Coordinates of C-alpha atoms in Angstrom, one line a residue:
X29 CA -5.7 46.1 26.6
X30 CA -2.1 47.3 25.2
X31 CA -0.2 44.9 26.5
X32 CA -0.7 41.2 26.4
X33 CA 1.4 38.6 28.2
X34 CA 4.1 36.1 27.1
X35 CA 4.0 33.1 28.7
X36 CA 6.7 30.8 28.6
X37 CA 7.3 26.9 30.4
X38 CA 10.7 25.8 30.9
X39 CA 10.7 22.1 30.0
X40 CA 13.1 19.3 30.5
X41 CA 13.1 15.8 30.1
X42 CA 12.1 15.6 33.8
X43 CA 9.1 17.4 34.2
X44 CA 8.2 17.2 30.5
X45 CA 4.5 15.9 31.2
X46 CA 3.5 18.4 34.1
X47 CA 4.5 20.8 31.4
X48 CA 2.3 19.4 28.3
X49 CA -0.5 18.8 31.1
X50 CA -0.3 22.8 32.4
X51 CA -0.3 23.8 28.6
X52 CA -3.5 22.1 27.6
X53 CA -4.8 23.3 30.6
X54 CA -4.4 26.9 29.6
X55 CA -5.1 26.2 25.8
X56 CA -8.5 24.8 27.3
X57 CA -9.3 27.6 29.8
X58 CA -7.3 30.6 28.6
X59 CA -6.8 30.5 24.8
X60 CA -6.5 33.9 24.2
X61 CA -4.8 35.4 26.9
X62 CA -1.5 34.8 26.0
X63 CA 1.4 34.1 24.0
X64 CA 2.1 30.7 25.1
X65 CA 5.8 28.7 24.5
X66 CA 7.7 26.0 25.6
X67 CA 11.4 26.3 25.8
X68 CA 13.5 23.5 26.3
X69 CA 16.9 25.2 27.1
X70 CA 18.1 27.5 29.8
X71 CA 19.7 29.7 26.6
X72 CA 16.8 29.8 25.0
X73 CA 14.8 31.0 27.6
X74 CA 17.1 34.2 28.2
X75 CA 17.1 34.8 24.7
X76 CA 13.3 34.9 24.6
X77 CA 13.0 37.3 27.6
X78 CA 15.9 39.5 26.4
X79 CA 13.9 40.2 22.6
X80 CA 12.6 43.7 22.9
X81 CA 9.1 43.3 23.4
X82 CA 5.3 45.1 24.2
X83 CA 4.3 41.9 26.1
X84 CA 4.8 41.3 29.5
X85 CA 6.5 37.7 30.0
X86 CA 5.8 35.1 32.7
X87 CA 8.0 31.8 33.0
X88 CA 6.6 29.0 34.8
X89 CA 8.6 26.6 36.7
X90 CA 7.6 23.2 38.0
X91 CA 10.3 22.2 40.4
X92 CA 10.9 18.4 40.9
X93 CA 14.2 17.0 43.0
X94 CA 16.0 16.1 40.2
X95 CA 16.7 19.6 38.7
X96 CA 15.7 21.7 42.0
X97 CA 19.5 23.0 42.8
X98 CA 19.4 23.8 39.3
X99 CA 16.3 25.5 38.4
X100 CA 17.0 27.0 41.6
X101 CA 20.2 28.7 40.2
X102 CA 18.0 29.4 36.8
X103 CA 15.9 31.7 39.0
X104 CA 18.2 33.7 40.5
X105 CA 19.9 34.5 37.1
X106 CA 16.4 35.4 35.4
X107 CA 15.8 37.8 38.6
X108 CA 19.2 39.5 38.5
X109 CA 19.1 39.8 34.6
X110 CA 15.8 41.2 34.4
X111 CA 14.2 42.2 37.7
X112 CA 10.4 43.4 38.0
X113 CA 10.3 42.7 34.2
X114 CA 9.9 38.8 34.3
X115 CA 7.4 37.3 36.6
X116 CA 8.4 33.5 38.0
X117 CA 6.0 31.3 39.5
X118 CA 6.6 27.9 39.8
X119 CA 5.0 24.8 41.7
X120 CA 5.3 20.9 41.7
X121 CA 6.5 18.7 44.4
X122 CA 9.4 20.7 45.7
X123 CA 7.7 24.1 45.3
X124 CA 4.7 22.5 47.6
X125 CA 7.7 21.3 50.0
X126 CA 10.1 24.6 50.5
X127 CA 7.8 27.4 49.0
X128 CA 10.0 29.9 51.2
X129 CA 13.6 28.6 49.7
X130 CA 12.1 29.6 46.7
X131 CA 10.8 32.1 46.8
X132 CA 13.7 33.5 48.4
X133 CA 15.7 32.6 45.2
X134 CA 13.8 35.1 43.1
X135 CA 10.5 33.0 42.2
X136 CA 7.5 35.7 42.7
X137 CA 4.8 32.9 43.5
X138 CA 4.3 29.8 44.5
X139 CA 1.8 27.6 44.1
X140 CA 1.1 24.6 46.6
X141 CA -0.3 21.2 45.6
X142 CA -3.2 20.9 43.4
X143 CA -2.9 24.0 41.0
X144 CA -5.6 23.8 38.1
X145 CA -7.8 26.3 39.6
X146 CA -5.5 28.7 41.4
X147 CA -3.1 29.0 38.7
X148 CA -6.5 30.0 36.3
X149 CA -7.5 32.0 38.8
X150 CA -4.2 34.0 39.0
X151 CA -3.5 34.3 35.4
X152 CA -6.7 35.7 35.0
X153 CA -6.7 38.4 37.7
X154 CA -3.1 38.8 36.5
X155 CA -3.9 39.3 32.6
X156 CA -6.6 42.1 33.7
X157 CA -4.7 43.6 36.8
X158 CA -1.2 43.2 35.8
X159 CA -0.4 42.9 39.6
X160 CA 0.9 40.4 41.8
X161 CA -1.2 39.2 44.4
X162 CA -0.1 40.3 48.4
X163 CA -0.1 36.8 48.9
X164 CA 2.7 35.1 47.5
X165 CA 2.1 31.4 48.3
X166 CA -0.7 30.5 46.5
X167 CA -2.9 27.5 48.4
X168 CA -5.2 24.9 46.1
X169 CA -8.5 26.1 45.1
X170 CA -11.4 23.6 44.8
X171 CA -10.9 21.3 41.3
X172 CA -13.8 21.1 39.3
X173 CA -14.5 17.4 38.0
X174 CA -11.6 15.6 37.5
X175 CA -12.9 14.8 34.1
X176 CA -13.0 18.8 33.1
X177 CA -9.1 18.8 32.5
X178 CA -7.4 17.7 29.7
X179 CA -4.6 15.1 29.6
X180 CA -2.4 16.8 27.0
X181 CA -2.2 19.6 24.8
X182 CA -3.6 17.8 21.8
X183 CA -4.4 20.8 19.6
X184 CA 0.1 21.4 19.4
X185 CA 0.3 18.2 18.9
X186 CA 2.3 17.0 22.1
X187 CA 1.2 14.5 23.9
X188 CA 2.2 12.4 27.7
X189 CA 0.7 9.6 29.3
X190 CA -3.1 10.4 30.4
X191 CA -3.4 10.6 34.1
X192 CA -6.1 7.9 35.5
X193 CA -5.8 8.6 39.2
X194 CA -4.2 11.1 41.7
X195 CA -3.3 10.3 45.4
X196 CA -2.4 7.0 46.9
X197 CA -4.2 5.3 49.8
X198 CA -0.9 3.5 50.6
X199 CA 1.4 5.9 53.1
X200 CA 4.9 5.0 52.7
X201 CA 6.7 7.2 54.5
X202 CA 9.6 7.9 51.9
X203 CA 6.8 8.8 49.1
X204 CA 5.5 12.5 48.3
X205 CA 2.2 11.3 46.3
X206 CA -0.6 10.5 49.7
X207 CA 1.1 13.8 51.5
X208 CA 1.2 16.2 48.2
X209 CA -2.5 14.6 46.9
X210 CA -4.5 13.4 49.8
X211 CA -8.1 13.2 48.1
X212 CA -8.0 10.6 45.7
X213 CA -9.2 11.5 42.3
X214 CA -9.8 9.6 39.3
X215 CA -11.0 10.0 35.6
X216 CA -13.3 8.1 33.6
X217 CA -13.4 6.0 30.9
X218 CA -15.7 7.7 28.5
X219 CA -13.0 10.7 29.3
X220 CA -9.9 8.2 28.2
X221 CA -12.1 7.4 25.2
X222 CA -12.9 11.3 23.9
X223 CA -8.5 11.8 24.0
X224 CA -7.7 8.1 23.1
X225 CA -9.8 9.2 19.2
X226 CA -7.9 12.2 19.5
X227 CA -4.6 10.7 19.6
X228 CA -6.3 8.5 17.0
X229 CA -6.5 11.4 14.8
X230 CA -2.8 12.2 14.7
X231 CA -2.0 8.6 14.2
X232 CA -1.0 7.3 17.9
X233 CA -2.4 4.4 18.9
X234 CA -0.6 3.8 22.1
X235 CA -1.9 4.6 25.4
X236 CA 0.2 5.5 28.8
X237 CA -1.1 5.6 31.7
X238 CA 0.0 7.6 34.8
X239 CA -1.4 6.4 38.5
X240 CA 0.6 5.2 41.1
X241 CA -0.9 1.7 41.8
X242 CA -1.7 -0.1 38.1
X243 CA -4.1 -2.1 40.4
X244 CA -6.0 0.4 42.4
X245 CA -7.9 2.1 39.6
X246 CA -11.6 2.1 40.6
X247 CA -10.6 -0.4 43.6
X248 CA -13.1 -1.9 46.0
X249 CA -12.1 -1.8 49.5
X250 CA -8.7 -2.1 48.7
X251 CA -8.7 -4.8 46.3
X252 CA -8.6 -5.1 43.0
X253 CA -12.0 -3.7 40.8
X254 CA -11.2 -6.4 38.6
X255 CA -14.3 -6.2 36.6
X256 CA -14.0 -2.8 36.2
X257 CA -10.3 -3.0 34.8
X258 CA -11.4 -6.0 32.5
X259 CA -14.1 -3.6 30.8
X260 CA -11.8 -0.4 31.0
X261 CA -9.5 -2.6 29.0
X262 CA -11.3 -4.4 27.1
X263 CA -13.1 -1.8 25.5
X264 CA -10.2 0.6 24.4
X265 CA -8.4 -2.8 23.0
X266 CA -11.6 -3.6 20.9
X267 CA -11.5 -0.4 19.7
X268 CA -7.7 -0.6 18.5
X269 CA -5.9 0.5 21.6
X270 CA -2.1 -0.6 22.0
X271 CA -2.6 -0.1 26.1
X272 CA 0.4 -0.4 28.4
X273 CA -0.4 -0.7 32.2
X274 CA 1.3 -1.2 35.4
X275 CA 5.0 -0.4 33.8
X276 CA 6.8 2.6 33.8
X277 CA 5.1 5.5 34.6
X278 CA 3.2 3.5 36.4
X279 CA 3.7 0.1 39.0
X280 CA 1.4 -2.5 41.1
X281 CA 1.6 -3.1 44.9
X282 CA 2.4 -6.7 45.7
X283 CA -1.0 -7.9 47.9
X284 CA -3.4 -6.5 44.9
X285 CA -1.6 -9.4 42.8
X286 CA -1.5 -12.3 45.2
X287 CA -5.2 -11.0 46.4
X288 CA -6.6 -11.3 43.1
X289 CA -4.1 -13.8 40.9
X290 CA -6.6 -13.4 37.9
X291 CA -5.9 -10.4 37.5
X292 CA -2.5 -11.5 35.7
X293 CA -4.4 -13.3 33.0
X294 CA -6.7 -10.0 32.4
X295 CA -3.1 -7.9 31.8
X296 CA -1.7 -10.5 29.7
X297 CA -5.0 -10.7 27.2
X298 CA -5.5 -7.2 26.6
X299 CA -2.1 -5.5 27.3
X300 CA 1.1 -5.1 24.9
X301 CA 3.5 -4.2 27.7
X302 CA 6.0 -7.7 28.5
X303 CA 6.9 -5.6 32.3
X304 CA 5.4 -5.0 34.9
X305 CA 6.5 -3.0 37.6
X306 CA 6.4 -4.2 41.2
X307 CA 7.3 -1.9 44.0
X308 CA 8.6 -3.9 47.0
X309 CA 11.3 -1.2 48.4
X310 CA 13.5 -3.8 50.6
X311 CA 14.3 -7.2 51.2
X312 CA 14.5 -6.4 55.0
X313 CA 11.5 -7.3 57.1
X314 CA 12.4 -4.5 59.7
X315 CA 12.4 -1.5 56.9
X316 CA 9.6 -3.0 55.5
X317 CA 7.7 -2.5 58.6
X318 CA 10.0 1.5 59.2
X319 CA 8.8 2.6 56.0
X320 CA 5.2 1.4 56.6
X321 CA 5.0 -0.7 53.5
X322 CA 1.9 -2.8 54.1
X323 CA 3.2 -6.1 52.9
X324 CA 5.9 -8.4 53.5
X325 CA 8.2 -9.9 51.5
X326 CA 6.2 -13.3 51.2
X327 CA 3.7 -11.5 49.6
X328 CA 5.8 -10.1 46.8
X329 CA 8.1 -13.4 46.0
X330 CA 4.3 -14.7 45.4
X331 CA 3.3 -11.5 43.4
X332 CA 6.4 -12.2 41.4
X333 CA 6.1 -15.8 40.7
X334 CA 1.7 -15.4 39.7
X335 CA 2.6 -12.4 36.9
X336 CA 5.8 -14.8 36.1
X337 CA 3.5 -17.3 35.6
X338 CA 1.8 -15.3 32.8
X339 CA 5.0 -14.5 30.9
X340 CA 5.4 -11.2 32.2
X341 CA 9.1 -10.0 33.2
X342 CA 8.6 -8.6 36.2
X343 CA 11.1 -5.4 37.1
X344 CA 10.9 -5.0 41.1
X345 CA 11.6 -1.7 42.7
X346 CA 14.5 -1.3 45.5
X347 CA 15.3 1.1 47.5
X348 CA 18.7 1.4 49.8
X349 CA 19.8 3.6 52.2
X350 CA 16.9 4.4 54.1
X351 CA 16.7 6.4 57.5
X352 CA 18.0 3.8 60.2
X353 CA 18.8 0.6 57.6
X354 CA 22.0 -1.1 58.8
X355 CA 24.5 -3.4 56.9
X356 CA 22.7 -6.6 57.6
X357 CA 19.1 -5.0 56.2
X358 CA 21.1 -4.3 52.8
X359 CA 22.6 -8.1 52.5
X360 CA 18.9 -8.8 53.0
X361 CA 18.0 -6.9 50.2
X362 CA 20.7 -8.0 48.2
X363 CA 20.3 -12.0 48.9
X364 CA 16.5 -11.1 48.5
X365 CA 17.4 -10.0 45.1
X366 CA 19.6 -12.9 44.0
X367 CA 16.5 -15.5 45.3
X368 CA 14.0 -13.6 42.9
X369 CA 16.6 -13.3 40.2
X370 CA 17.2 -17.0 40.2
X371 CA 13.7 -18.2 40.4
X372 CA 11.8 -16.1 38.6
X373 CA 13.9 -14.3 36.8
X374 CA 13.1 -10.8 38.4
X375 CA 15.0 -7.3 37.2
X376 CA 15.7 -5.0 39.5
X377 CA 15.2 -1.7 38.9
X378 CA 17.3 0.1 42.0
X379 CA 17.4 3.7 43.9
X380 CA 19.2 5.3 46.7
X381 CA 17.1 7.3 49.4
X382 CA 16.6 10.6 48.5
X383 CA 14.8 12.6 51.0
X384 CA 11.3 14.2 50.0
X385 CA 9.9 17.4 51.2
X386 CA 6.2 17.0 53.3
X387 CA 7.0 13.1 53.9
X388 CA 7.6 11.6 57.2
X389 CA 10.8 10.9 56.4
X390 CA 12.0 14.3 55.0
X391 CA 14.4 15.3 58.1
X392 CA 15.8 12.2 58.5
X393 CA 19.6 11.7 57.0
X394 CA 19.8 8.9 54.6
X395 CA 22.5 6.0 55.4
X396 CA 25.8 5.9 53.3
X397 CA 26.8 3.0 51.5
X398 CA 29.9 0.3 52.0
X399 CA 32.1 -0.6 49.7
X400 CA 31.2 -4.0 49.6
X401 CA 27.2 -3.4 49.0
X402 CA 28.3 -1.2 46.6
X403 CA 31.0 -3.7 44.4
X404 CA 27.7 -6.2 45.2
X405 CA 25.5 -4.0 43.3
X406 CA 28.3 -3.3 40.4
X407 CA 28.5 -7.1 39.9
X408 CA 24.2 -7.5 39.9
X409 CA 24.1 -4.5 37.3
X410 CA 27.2 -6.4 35.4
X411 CA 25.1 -9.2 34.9
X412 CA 22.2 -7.6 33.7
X413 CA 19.6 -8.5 37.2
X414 CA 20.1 -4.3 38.4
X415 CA 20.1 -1.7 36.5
X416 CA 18.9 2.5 37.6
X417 CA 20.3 5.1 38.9
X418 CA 21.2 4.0 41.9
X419 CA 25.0 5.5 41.8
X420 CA 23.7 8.8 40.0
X421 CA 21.3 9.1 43.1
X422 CA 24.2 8.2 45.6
X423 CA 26.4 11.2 43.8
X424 CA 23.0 13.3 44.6
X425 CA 22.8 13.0 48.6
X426 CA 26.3 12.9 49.1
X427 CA 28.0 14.8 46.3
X428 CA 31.5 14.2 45.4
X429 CA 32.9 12.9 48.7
X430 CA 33.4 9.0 48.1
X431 CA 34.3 8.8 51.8
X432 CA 30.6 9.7 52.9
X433 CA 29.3 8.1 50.4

């Protein structure tokens, strides 16, 4: 054909491993159809799409809440500069959320949850067509096997944490993951295997893994597959692995540890990470049971002290503000915080509510913060027990008005 399309994804720091997923997805699938490019600055971008050119140029957009007022903005700007002669899509957890503020914004599609196949199927139609489909929310097509995509875009050399599992059995109602990916899906480990010696290859030994429970891979009947995770790890070790599991991007849920202790000694022999990540959410009995968190706080002061146990420093996950939480729910929190501190010598890694698009909890207003909770968390973050971005988040919900806030 005489013209051929220019594709370009706008990166951050944010959504930088949707990005380098998408692109090996379309180096797999669609190698030839396009000049593909991964800008990293709004600037950039607008200088690519104002060059003179024979090819037609698409930007893709993956919209998270960080970044959505801005990306949002982004949009509009490409649209008035250049009209009919860029095509925007975007998708990601915001874009399945408020497909319609987007697109009214200047985006020309959107695509809803799950997008491997729909976005292949576009781009294809697209490259042979060069028109838009009458449909401009695009709804999830049938995935192949999970196993069929791959986890990074290996053959530029850029590389993100390999995504085990998708979906999350447990339904906390602040959480996008079980409403954006209800069918759980996971990958194998002959799959890890084939990109772990690819990463070989370039010299990377270290292997991140993104799933939202550490402990559910392969899980039976909601417990812990232990034997299944010993082998999983076990075998990439033996074979030189560094492995780093259940810490950032990923966590564990509380009862999977105190169900199955042991599996604290398995971590310890064959991981390198020194954290693991426990999500817990409150100190308050009553959230715990508003948010549908199906555990109580028992269970993770025992989930704490079993990884403690093994040497592991474990970084708990708070959240405050929540729909309906009053003053004495956050002095729980916080006194539940300085009893862990103390004793086992937990970090605290805390958030403010944000409200998430397709969860239960998406039209409900978060609660502002007192003075003296916050001058509380000031002090724990002083001494090193808190750290995040709980004030940054705050700033978010509320903006600039410290009398809301």
């Amino acid at each position: 054909m005489a013209k051929k399309i220019r594709f370009f994804f706008r990166r951050t720091n944010l959504n930088r491993y949707t990005i380098t997923y998408l692109t090996a997805l379309l180096d797999e699938y669609l190698p030839d159809f396009f000049e593909l490019k991964i800008v990293d600055g709004f600037g950039e971008l607008y200088k690519e799409l104002s060059l003179n050119s024979e090819f037609i140029s698409v930007v893709g957009y993956s919209l998270g809440v960080w970044e959505f007022k801005k990306h949002l903005e982004e949009i509009s700007q490409l649209k008035r500069s250049f009209k009919d002669k860029v095509i925007i899509i975007s998708g990601g957890p915001q874009a399945s959320g408020l497909p319609e503020e987007i697109l009214d914004r200047g985006a020309d599609l959107v695509f809803i949850g799950e997008a491997e196949e729909s976005l292949l199927s576009f781009l294809k139609d697209f490259y042979h067509s060069l028109e838009l489909p009458s449909e401009r929310i695009i709804k999830p097509q049938p995935l192949q096997d999970f196993n069929s995509y791959p986890p990074f875009a290996y053959k530029r050399g850029i590389f993100s944490p390999i995504e085990l599992r998708r979906g999350c059995e447990n339904k906390c109602f602040f959480c996008q993951t079980p409403y954006l990916f209800p069918q759980i899906r996971e990958r194998d480990l002959d799959y890890v295997k084939k990109y772990a010696n690819l990463l070989k290859e370039q010299g990377k030994k270290d292997l991140f893994f993104l799933l939202p429970d550490g402990l559910s891979y392969k899980q039976k009947n909601k417990g812990v597959n232990i034997t299944y995770l010993e082998k999983f790890l076990k075998e990439l070790s033996e074979e030189g692995f560094n492995l780093c599991w259940g810490y950032f991007p990923s966590e564990v849920f509380p009862t999977r540890v105190v169900n199955t202790p042991q599996v604290a000694k398995v971590l310890k022999k064959y991981v390198q990470n020194k954290k693991i990540s426990l999500g817990c959410q409150t100190g308050s009995p009553r959230i715990l049971e508003l948010i549908n968190r199906d555990h109580t706080l028992e269970d993770v002061r025992k989930a704490v002290k079993v990884l403690r146990e093994e040497g592991f420093q474990v970084i708990v996950d708070i959240i405050l503000g929540f729909p309906q939480e009053e003053l004495s729910d956050r002095w729980q929190t916080l006194n539940f915080i300085k009893d862990l501190a103390q004793n086992y010598q937990a970090k605290f890694n805390l958030h403010y509510f944000i409200r998430l698009p397709q969860t239960p909890f998406f039209k409900l207003k978060p609660t502002p913060i007192e003075e003296e909770i916050k001058d509380e968390i000031y002090s724990l973050m002083k001494k090193g027990i808190a750290f995040g971005n709980f004030f940054k988040q705050l700033k978010t919900a509320f903006g600039n008005n410290k009398n809301e806030a």
